[in-house]
mmCIF file of C-alpha atoms in Angstrom:
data_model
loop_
_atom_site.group_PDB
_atom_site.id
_atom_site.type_symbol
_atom_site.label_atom_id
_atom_site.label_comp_id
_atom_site.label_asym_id
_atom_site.label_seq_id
_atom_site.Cartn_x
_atom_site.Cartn_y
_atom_site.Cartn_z
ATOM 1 C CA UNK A 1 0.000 0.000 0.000
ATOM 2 C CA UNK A 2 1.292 3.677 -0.413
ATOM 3 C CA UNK A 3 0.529 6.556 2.190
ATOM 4 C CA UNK A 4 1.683 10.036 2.047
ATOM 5 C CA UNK A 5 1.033 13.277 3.790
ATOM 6 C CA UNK A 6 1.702 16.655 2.072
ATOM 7 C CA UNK A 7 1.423 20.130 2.957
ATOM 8 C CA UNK A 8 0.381 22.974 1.332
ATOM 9 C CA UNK A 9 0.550 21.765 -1.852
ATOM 10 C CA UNK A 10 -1.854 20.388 -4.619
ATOM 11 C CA UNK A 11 -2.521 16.766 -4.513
ATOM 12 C CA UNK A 12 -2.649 14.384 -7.382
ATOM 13 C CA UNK A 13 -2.831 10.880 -6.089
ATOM 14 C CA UNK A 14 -5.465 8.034 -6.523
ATOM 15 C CA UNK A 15 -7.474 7.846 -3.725
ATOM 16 C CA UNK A 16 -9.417 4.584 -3.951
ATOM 17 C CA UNK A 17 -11.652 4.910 -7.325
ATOM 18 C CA UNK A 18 -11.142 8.367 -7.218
ATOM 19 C CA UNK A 19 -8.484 10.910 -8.403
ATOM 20 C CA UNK A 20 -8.223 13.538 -5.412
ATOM 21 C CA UNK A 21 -7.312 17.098 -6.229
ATOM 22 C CA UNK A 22 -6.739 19.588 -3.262
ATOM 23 C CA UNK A 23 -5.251 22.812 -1.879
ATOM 24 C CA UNK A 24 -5.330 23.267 1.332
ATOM 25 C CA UNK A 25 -2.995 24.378 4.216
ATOM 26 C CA UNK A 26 -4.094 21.064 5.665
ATOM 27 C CA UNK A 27 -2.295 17.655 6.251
ATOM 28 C CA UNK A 28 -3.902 14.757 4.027
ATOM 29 C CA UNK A 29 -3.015 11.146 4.159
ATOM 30 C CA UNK A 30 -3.657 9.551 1.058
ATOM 31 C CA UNK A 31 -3.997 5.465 0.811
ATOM 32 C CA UNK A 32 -3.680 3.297 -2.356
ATOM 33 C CA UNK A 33 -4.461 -0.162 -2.553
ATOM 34 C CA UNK A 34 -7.503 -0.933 -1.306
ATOM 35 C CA UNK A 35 -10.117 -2.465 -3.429
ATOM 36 C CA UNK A 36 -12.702 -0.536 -5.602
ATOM 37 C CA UNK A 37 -16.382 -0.056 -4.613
ATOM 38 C CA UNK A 38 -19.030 0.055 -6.454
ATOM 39 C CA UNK A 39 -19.392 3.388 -7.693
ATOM 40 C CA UNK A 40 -21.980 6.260 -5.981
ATOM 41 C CA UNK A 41 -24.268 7.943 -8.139
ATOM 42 C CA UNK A 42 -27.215 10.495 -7.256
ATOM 43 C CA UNK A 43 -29.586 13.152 -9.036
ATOM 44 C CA UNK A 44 -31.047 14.409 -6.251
ATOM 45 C CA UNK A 45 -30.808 15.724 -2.841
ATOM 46 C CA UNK A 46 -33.152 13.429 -2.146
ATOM 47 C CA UNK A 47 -31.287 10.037 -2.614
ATOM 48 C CA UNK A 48 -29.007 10.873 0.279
ATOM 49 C CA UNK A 49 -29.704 10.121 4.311
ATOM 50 C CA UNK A 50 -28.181 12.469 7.023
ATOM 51 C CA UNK A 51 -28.272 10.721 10.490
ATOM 52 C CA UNK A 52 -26.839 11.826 13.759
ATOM 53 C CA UNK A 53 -27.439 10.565 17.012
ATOM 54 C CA UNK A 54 -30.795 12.091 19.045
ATOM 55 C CA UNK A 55 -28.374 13.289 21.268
ATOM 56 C CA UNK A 56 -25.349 14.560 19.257
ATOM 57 C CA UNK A 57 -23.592 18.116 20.114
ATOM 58 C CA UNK A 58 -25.184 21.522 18.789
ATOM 59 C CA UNK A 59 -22.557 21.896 16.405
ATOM 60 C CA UNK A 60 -23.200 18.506 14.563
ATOM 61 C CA UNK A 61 -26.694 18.776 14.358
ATOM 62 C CA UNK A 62 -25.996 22.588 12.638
ATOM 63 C CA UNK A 63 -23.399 20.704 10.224
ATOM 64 C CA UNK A 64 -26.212 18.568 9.218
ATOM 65 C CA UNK A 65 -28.928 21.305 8.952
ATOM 66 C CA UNK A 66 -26.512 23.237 6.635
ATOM 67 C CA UNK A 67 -25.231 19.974 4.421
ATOM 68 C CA UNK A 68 -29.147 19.512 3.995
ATOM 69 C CA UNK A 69 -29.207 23.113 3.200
ATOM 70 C CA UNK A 70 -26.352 23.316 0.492
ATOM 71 C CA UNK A 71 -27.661 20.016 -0.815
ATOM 72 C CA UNK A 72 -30.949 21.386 -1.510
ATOM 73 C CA UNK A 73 -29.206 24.630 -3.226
ATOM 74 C CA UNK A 74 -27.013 22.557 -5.525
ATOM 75 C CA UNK A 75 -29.021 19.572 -6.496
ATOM 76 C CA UNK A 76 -32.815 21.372 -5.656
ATOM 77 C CA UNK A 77 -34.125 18.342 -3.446
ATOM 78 C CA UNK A 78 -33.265 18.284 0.226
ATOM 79 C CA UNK A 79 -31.673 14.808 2.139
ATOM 80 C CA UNK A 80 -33.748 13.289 4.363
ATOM 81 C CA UNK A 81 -32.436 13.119 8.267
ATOM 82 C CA UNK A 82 -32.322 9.788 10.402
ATOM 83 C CA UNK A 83 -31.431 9.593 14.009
ATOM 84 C CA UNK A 84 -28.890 6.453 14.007
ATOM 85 C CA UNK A 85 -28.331 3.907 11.701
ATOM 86 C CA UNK A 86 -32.371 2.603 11.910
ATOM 87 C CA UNK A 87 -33.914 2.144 8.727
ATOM 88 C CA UNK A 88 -31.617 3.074 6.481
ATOM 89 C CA UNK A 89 -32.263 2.083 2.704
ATOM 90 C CA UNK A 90 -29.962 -0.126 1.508
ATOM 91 C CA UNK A 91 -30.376 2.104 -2.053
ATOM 92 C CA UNK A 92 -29.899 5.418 -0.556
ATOM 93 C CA UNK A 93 -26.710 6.898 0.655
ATOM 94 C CA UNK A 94 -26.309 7.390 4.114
ATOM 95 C CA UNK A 95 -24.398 9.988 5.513
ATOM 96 C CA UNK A 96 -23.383 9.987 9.413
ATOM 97 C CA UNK A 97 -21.618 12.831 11.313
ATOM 98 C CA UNK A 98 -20.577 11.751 14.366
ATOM 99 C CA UNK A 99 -17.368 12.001 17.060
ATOM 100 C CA UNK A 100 -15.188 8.908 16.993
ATOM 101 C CA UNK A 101 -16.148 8.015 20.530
ATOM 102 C CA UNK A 102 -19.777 8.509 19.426
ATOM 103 C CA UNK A 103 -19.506 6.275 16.126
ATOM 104 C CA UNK A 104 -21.413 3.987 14.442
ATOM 105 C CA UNK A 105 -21.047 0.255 15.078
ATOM 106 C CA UNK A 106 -20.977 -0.685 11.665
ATOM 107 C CA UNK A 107 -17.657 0.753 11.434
ATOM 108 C CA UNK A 108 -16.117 -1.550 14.111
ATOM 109 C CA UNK A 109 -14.332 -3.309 11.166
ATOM 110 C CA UNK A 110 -12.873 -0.796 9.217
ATOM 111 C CA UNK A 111 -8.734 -0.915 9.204
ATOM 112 C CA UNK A 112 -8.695 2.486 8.636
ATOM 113 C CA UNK A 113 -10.632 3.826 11.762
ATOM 114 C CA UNK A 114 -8.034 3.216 14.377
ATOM 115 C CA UNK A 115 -5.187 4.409 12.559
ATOM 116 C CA UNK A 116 -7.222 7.537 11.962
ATOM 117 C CA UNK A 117 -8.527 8.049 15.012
ATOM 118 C CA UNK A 118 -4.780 8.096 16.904
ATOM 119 C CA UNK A 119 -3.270 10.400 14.138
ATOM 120 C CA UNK A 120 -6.476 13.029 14.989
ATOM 121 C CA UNK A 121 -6.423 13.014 18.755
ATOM 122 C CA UNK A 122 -6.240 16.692 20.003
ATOM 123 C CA UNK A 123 -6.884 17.774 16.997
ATOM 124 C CA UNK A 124 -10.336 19.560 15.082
ATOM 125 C CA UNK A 125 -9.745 17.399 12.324
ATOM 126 C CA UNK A 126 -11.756 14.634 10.159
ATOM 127 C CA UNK A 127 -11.950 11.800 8.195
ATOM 128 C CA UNK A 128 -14.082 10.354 5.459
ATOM 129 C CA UNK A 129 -14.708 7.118 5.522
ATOM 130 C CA UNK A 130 -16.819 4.943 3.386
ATOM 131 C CA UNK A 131 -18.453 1.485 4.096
ATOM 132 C CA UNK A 132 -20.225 -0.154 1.058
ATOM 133 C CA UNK A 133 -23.392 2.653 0.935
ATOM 134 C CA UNK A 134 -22.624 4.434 3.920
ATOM 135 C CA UNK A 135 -20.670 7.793 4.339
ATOM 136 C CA UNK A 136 -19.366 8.411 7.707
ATOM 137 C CA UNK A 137 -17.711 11.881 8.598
ATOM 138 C CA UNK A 138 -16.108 11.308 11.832
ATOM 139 C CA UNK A 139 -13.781 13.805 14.443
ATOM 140 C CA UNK A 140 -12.479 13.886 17.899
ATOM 141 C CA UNK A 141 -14.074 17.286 18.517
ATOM 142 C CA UNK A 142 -17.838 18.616 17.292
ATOM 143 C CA UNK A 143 -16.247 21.081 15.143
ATOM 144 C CA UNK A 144 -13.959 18.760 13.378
ATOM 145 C CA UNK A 145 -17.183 17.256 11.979
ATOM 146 C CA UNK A 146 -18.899 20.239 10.799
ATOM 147 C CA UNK A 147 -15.500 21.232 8.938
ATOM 148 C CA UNK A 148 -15.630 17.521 7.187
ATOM 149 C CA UNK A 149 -19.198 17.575 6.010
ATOM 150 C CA UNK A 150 -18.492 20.914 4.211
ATOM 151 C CA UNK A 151 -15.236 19.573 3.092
ATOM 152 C CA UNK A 152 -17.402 16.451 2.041
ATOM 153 C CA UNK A 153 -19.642 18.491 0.014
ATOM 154 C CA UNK A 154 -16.522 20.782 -1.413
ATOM 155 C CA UNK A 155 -15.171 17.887 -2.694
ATOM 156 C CA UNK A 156 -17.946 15.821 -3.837
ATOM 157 C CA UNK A 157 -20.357 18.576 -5.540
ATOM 158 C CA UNK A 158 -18.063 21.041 -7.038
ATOM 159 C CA UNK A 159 -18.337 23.773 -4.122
ATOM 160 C CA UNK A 160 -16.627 26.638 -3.156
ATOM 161 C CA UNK A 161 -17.723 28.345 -0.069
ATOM 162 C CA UNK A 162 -16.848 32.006 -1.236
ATOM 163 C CA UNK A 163 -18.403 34.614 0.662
ATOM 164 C CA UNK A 164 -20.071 35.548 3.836
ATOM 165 C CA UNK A 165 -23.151 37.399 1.882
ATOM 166 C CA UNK A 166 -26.044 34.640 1.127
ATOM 167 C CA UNK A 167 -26.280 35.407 -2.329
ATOM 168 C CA UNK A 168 -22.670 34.610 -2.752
ATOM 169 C CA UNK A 169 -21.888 31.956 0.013
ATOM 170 C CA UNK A 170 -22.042 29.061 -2.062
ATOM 171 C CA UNK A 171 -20.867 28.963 -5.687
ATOM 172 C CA UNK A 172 -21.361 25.475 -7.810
ATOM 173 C CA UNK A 173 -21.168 24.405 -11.205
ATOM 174 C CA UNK A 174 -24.479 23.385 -12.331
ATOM 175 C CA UNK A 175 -25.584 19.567 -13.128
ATOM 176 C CA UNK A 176 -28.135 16.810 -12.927
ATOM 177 C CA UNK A 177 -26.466 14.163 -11.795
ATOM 178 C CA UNK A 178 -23.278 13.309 -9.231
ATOM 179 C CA UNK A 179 -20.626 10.847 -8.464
ATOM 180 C CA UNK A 180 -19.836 10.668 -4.926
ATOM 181 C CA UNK A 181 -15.572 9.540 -5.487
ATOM 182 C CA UNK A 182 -13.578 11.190 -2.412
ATOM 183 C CA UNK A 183 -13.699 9.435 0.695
ATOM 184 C CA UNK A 184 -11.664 7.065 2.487
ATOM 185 C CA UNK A 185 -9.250 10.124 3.876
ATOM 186 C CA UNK A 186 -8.413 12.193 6.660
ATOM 187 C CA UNK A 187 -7.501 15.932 7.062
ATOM 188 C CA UNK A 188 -5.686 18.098 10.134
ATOM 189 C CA UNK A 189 -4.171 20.999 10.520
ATOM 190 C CA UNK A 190 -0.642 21.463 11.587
ATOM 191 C CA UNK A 191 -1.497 24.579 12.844
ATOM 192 C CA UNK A 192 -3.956 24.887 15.854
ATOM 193 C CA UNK A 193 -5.276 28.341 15.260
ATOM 194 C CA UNK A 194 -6.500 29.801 11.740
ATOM 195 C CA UNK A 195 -7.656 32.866 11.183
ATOM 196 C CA UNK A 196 -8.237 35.686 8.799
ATOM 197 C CA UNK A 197 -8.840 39.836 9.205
ATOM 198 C CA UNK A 198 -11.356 40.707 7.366
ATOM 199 C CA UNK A 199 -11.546 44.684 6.813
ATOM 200 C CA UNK A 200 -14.587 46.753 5.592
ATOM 201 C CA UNK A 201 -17.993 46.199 7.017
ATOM 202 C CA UNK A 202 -20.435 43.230 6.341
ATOM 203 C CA UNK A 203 -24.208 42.717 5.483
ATOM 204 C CA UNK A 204 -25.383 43.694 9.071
ATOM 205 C CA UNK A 205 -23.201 47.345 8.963
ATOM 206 C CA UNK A 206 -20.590 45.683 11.551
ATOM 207 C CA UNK A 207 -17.177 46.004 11.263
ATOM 208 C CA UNK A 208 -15.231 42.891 10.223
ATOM 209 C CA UNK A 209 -17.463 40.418 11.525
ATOM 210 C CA UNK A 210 -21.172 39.735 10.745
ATOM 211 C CA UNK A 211 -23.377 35.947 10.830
ATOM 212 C CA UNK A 212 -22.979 35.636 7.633
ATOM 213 C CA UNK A 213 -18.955 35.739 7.545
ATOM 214 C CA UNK A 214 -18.845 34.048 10.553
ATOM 215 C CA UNK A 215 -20.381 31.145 8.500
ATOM 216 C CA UNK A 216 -18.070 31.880 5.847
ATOM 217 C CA UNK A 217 -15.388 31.540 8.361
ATOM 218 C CA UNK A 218 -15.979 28.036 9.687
ATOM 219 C CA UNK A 219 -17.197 26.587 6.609
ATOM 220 C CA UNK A 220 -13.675 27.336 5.123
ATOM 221 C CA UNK A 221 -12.024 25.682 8.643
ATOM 222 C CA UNK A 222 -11.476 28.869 10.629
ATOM 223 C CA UNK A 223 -11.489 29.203 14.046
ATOM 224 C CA UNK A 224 -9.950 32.201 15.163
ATOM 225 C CA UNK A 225 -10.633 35.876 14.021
ATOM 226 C CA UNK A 226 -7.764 38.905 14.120
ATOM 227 C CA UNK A 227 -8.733 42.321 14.441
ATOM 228 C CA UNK A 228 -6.233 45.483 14.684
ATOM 229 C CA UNK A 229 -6.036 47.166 17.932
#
């Protein structure tokens, strides 16, 4: 098998039975060998399953309410949401944001869970993992998960997250149908503060800071502001 972690640079490395292609100030560790899955396709919003637990933190059930949201932007059908893995149609595809120590059983097996969850710990960073129709977007800490489901969707649906004003937060390239091809990944950051300083005033009037950029701001993995004194 072949691993690799690079930083800061772009990425061009098979990734299961998908090419991945990233930039990011982020760490990724990249695996080859395993063996292909059956391809994931949808045309709708509507042939993907969010679940969380009942009792999951704040912060994952808000990365779930805006995946649904996004979803429903880019493909014009909204998921539906679960609570657990009950029910779940063996056709649709299931998507489950949860902490490690919170996760699913099903995923008891998987070789690359363990190694993944030791090179995360104390850190706000993810991994993607896929078991046959089943997505699961797993983190040590609550924000770690939102910052994979939106990296999820980056990746998957052609998405930037480009601005903190709603009629420009989420820019996509148009389609009808989509292949679901990066998972089976992880992603930290070597550096345990990000931020920005963003001058001029927002939507709201405020200086710097509004709702809106502040949801710009963790969608794109920040999690630290700077202002001038």
């Amino acid at each position: 098998s072949f691993s690799a972690k690079i930083y800061m640079v772009v990425i061009n490395a098979q990734c299961d039975s998908a090419e991945m292609i990233r930039f990011s100030p982020f760490v990724f560790e990249i695996k080859k060998g395993d063996k292909l899955m059956e391809r994931l396709h949808i045309c709708s919003g509507k042939e993907i399953l969010l679940s969380c637990r009942n009792d999951a933190d704040e912060v994952i059930v808000r990365a779930r309410e805006e995946f649904s949201s996004v979803l429903k932007l880019v493909t014009g059908e909204e998921p539906c949401f679960l609570s657990g893995e009950n029910e779940i149609s063996a056709a649709a595809i299931c998507v489950c944001l949860s902490c490690f120590d919170d996760g699913f059983s099903i995923l008891s097996q998987n070789d690359r869970l363990a190694v993944y969850k030791k090179e995360l710990k104390g850190t706000d960073g993810f991994a993607v993992l896929r078991d046959e129709n089943r997505i699961y977007i797993l983190s040590h800490t609550p924000a770690g998960v939102y910052y994979g489901a939106h990296d999820f969707l980056e990746k998957n649906f052609e998405i930037i997250f480009a601005r903190g004003a709603k009629e420009y937060a989420v820019e996509y390239l148009p389609a009808t149908e989509w292949e679901i091809t990066k998972y089976n990944y992880m992603e930290k950051s070597p550096f345990s503060i990000r931020a920005w300083n963003m001058c001029g005033v927002g939507s709201e009037g405020k200086a710097h800071i509004d709702y809106g950029t502040a949801v710009y701001y963790a969608r794109n993995k920040i999690n630290g502001i700077f202002h001038e004194m």
